Amino acid sequence: MHRLLTLLALLTVLLLAGCASDRRNQALTTTLNAYASTVRWGDFQTALQFVDPKVREEHPPTPLEMSRYTQFRVSGYDDGQGPAASGENEVRQVAQIGLVNINTQAERTVIDRQTWRYDPEKNHWWLTSGLPKIDTE
């Protein structure tokens, strides 16, 4: 009887862990899709809301930095092979973002190396690497 109770307890723990993992994976998929869509539309003000609040507080973008994003139109967003786990509650993803300078019509691609952290209490993924780094060259 003791073995049966132990086995049932173990199965319950595994089932709950699986549910938590499914919730975390679903939250990641939803977040990455929403972020990609936001960037594709060139809405970097909204994309800033995906950045971890602690990162935004410690390194807030200046108005000049945010205005640079308005100089570009996003022509493409390719997240390649998607996210790869880099820790228990962290994933990394590399995205190529096509940008067209609205003043010169010059197109170029930037590589955005993203790091995402999972907050298990809020079932929420946060971008800790900040917005894509672009230059006005």
mmCIF file of N, CA, C and O in Angstrom, residues 38-80:
data_model
loop_
_atom_site.group_PDB
_atom_site.id
_atom_site.type_symbol
_atom_site.label_atom_id
_atom_site.label_comp_id
_atom_site.label_asym_id
_atom_site.label_seq_id
_atom_site.Cartn_x
_atom_site.Cartn_y
_atom_site.Cartn_z
ATOM 1 N N THR A 38 4.662 42.710 -33.395
ATOM 2 C CA THR A 38 4.838 44.115 -33.020
ATOM 3 C C THR A 38 6.036 44.717 -33.753
ATOM 4 O O THR A 38 5.958 45.831 -34.284
ATOM 5 N N VAL A 39 7.143 43.974 -33.795
ATOM 6 C CA VAL A 39 8.333 44.474 -34.492
ATOM 7 C C VAL A 39 8.081 44.544 -35.993
ATOM 8 O O VAL A 39 8.471 45.517 -36.649
ATOM 9 N N ARG A 40 7.404 43.541 -36.553
ATOM 10 C CA ARG A 40 7.103 43.559 -37.995
ATOM 11 C C ARG A 40 6.340 44.816 -38.389
ATOM 12 O O ARG A 40 6.514 45.352 -39.481
ATOM 13 N N TRP A 41 5.466 45.276 -37.504
ATOM 14 C CA TRP A 41 4.708 46.493 -37.770
ATOM 15 C C TRP A 41 5.519 47.752 -37.463
ATOM 16 O O TRP A 41 5.032 48.865 -37.667
ATOM 17 N N GLY A 42 6.732 47.566 -36.943
ATOM 18 C CA GLY A 42 7.587 48.713 -36.645
ATOM 19 C C GLY A 42 7.142 49.501 -35.438
ATOM 20 O O GLY A 42 7.510 50.669 -35.269
ATOM 21 N N ASP A 43 6.372 48.874 -34.566
ATOM 22 C CA ASP A 43 5.857 49.549 -33.370
ATOM 23 C C ASP A 43 6.807 49.307 -32.192
ATOM 24 O O ASP A 43 6.542 48.511 -31.304
ATOM 25 N N PHE A 44 7.918 50.030 -32.199
ATOM 26 C CA PHE A 44 8.944 49.816 -31.181
ATOM 27 C C PHE A 44 8.541 50.385 -29.823
ATOM 28 O O PHE A 44 9.052 49.946 -28.799
ATOM 29 N N GLN A 45 7.622 51.323 -29.802
ATOM 30 C CA GLN A 45 7.115 51.822 -28.521
ATOM 31 C C GLN A 45 6.369 50.705 -27.795
ATOM 32 O O GLN A 45 6.542 50.502 -26.597
ATOM 33 N N THR A 46 5.557 49.948 -28.521
ATOM 34 C CA THR A 46 4.872 48.807 -27.927
ATOM 35 C C THR A 46 5.848 47.671 -27.655
ATOM 36 O O THR A 46 5.760 46.998 -26.622
ATOM 37 N N ALA A 47 6.819 47.471 -28.536
ATOM 38 C CA ALA A 47 7.821 46.421 -28.330
ATOM 39 C C ALA A 47 8.586 46.659 -27.026
ATOM 40 O O ALA A 47 8.999 45.707 -26.363
ATOM 41 N N LEU A 48 8.738 47.910 -26.654
ATOM 42 C CA LEU A 48 9.429 48.241 -25.403
ATOM 43 C C LEU A 48 8.711 47.642 -24.195
ATOM 44 O O LEU A 48 9.340 47.320 -23.188
ATOM 45 N N GLN A 49 7.408 47.413 -24.298
ATOM 46 C CA GLN A 49 6.645 46.846 -23.191
ATOM 47 C C GLN A 49 6.967 45.366 -22.962
ATOM 48 O O GLN A 49 6.643 44.819 -21.919
ATOM 49 N N PHE A 50 7.620 44.720 -23.923
ATOM 50 C CA PHE A 50 8.049 43.333 -23.761
ATOM 51 C C PHE A 50 9.347 43.242 -22.949
ATOM 52 O O PHE A 50 9.697 42.183 -22.467
ATOM 53 N N VAL A 51 10.056 44.366 -22.849
ATOM 54 C CA VAL A 51 11.331 44.391 -22.130
ATOM 55 C C VAL A 51 11.059 44.324 -20.631
ATOM 56 O O VAL A 51 10.163 45.002 -20.107
ATOM 57 N N ASP A 52 11.853 43.516 -19.954
ATOM 58 C CA ASP A 52 11.744 43.342 -18.506
ATOM 59 C C ASP A 52 11.682 44.709 -17.821
ATOM 60 O O ASP A 52 12.521 45.573 -18.088
ATOM 61 N N PRO A 53 10.695 44.939 -16.957
ATOM 62 C CA PRO A 53 10.579 46.234 -16.275
ATOM 63 C C PRO A 53 11.848 46.633 -15.521
ATOM 64 O O PRO A 53 12.183 47.824 -15.465
ATOM 65 N N LYS A 54 12.559 45.661 -14.959
ATOM 66 C CA LYS A 54 13.812 45.978 -14.264
ATOM 67 C C LYS A 54 14.849 46.520 -15.236
ATOM 68 O O LYS A 54 15.573 47.457 -14.921
ATOM 69 N N VAL A 55 14.911 45.938 -16.418
ATOM 70 C CA VAL A 55 15.854 46.398 -17.445
ATOM 71 C C VAL A 55 15.455 47.789 -17.918
ATOM 72 O O VAL A 55 16.308 48.672 -18.072
ATOM 73 N N ARG A 56 14.152 48.012 -18.126
ATOM 74 C CA ARG A 56 13.677 49.342 -18.552
ATOM 75 C C ARG A 56 14.004 50.390 -17.508
ATOM 76 O O ARG A 56 14.356 51.520 -17.843
ATOM 77 N N GLU A 57 13.883 50.014 -16.243
ATOM 78 C CA GLU A 57 14.158 50.970 -15.164
ATOM 79 C C GLU A 57 15.653 51.285 -15.069
ATOM 80 O O GLU A 57 16.036 52.436 -14.894
ATOM 81 N N GLU A 58 16.489 50.249 -15.194
ATOM 82 C CA GLU A 58 17.935 50.440 -15.070
ATOM 83 C C GLU A 58 18.545 51.086 -16.314
ATOM 84 O O GLU A 58 19.543 51.798 -16.223
ATOM 85 N N HIS A 59 17.982 50.801 -17.497
ATOM 86 C CA HIS A 59 18.524 51.313 -18.755
ATOM 87 C C HIS A 59 17.393 51.856 -19.638
ATOM 88 O O HIS A 59 17.127 51.298 -20.714
ATOM 89 N N PRO A 60 16.735 52.921 -19.202
ATOM 90 C CA PRO A 60 15.631 53.424 -20.026
ATOM 91 C C PRO A 60 16.159 54.021 -21.335
ATOM 92 O O PRO A 60 17.185 54.715 -21.338
ATOM 93 N N PRO A 61 15.489 53.737 -22.437
ATOM 94 C CA PRO A 61 15.924 54.343 -23.701
ATOM 95 C C PRO A 61 15.637 55.843 -23.674
ATOM 96 O O PRO A 61 14.613 56.276 -23.143
ATOM 97 N N THR A 62 16.546 56.597 -24.237
ATOM 98 C CA THR A 62 16.347 58.046 -24.299
ATOM 99 C C THR A 62 15.341 58.362 -25.401
ATOM 100 O O THR A 62 15.115 57.544 -26.301
ATOM 101 N N PRO A 63 14.752 59.548 -25.361
ATOM 102 C CA PRO A 63 13.861 59.942 -26.463
ATOM 103 C C PRO A 63 14.577 59.905 -27.819
ATOM 104 O O PRO A 63 13.974 59.523 -28.824
ATOM 105 N N LEU A 64 15.864 60.267 -27.854
ATOM 106 C CA LEU A 64 16.620 60.213 -29.101
ATOM 107 C C LEU A 64 16.730 58.773 -29.609
ATOM 108 O O LEU A 64 16.519 58.510 -30.797
ATOM 109 N N GLU A 65 17.029 57.831 -28.711
ATOM 110 C CA GLU A 65 17.119 56.419 -29.108
ATOM 111 C C GLU A 65 15.782 55.921 -29.655
ATOM 112 O O GLU A 65 15.745 55.235 -30.675
ATOM 113 N N MET A 66 14.687 56.286 -28.995
ATOM 114 C CA MET A 66 13.376 55.851 -29.472
ATOM 115 C C MET A 66 13.019 56.518 -30.803
ATOM 116 O O MET A 66 12.392 55.888 -31.657
ATOM 117 N N SER A 67 13.447 57.764 -30.991
ATOM 118 C CA SER A 67 13.121 58.435 -32.254
ATOM 119 C C SER A 67 13.869 57.816 -33.430
ATOM 120 O O SER A 67 13.408 57.895 -34.570
ATOM 121 N N ARG A 68 15.017 57.197 -33.191
ATOM 122 C CA ARG A 68 15.756 56.540 -34.275
ATOM 123 C C ARG A 68 14.938 55.420 -34.917
ATOM 124 O O ARG A 68 15.048 55.178 -36.116
ATOM 125 N N TYR A 69 14.128 54.747 -34.097
ATOM 126 C CA TYR A 69 13.305 53.664 -34.652
ATOM 127 C C TYR A 69 12.295 54.189 -35.668
ATOM 128 O O TYR A 69 11.877 53.458 -36.564
ATOM 129 N N THR A 70 11.888 55.449 -35.541
ATOM 130 C CA THR A 70 10.912 56.006 -36.481
ATOM 131 C C THR A 70 11.537 56.306 -37.837
ATOM 132 O O THR A 70 10.807 56.586 -38.788
ATOM 133 N N GLN A 71 12.865 56.259 -37.932
ATOM 134 C CA GLN A 71 13.544 56.514 -39.204
ATOM 135 C C GLN A 71 13.548 55.283 -40.108
ATOM 136 O O GLN A 71 14.007 55.349 -41.234
ATOM 137 N N PHE A 72 13.057 54.164 -39.588
ATOM 138 C CA PHE A 72 13.117 52.912 -40.340
ATOM 139 C C PHE A 72 11.748 52.281 -40.487
ATOM 140 O O PHE A 72 10.901 52.397 -39.613
ATOM 141 N N ARG A 73 11.577 51.600 -41.599
ATOM 142 C CA ARG A 73 10.419 50.758 -41.828
ATOM 143 C C ARG A 73 10.924 49.325 -41.803
ATOM 144 O O ARG A 73 11.939 49.006 -42.419
ATOM 145 N N VAL A 74 10.235 48.473 -41.095
ATOM 146 C CA VAL A 74 10.648 47.072 -41.010
ATOM 147 C C VAL A 74 10.183 46.364 -42.277
ATOM 148 O O VAL A 74 9.007 46.402 -42.629
ATOM 149 N N SER A 75 11.141 45.731 -42.959
ATOM 150 C CA SER A 75 10.811 45.029 -44.202
ATOM 151 C C SER A 75 10.796 43.512 -44.023
ATOM 152 O O SER A 75 10.382 42.783 -44.914
ATOM 153 N N GLY A 76 11.248 43.050 -42.867
ATOM 154 C CA GLY A 76 11.234 41.614 -42.626
ATOM 155 C C GLY A 76 11.667 41.286 -41.207
ATOM 156 O O GLY A 76 12.383 42.061 -40.561
ATOM 157 N N TYR A 77 11.184 40.157 -40.733
ATOM 158 C CA TYR A 77 11.556 39.659 -39.403
ATOM 159 C C TYR A 77 11.625 38.144 -39.510
ATOM 160 O O TYR A 77 10.621 37.498 -39.791
ATOM 161 N N ASP A 78 12.830 37.601 -39.319
ATOM 162 C CA ASP A 78 13.019 36.156 -39.447
ATOM 163 C C ASP A 78 13.672 35.655 -38.174
ATOM 164 O O ASP A 78 14.825 35.994 -37.890
ATOM 165 N N ASP A 79 12.934 34.847 -37.410
ATOM 166 C CA ASP A 79 13.482 34.321 -36.162
ATOM 167 C C ASP A 79 14.170 32.981 -36.368
ATOM 168 O O ASP A 79 14.473 32.271 -35.408
ATOM 169 N N GLY A 80 14.467 32.661 -37.619
ATOM 170 C CA GLY A 80 15.281 31.480 -37.932
ATOM 171 C C GLY A 80 14.746 30.205 -37.337
ATOM 172 O O GLY A 80 13.622 29.802 -37.603
#
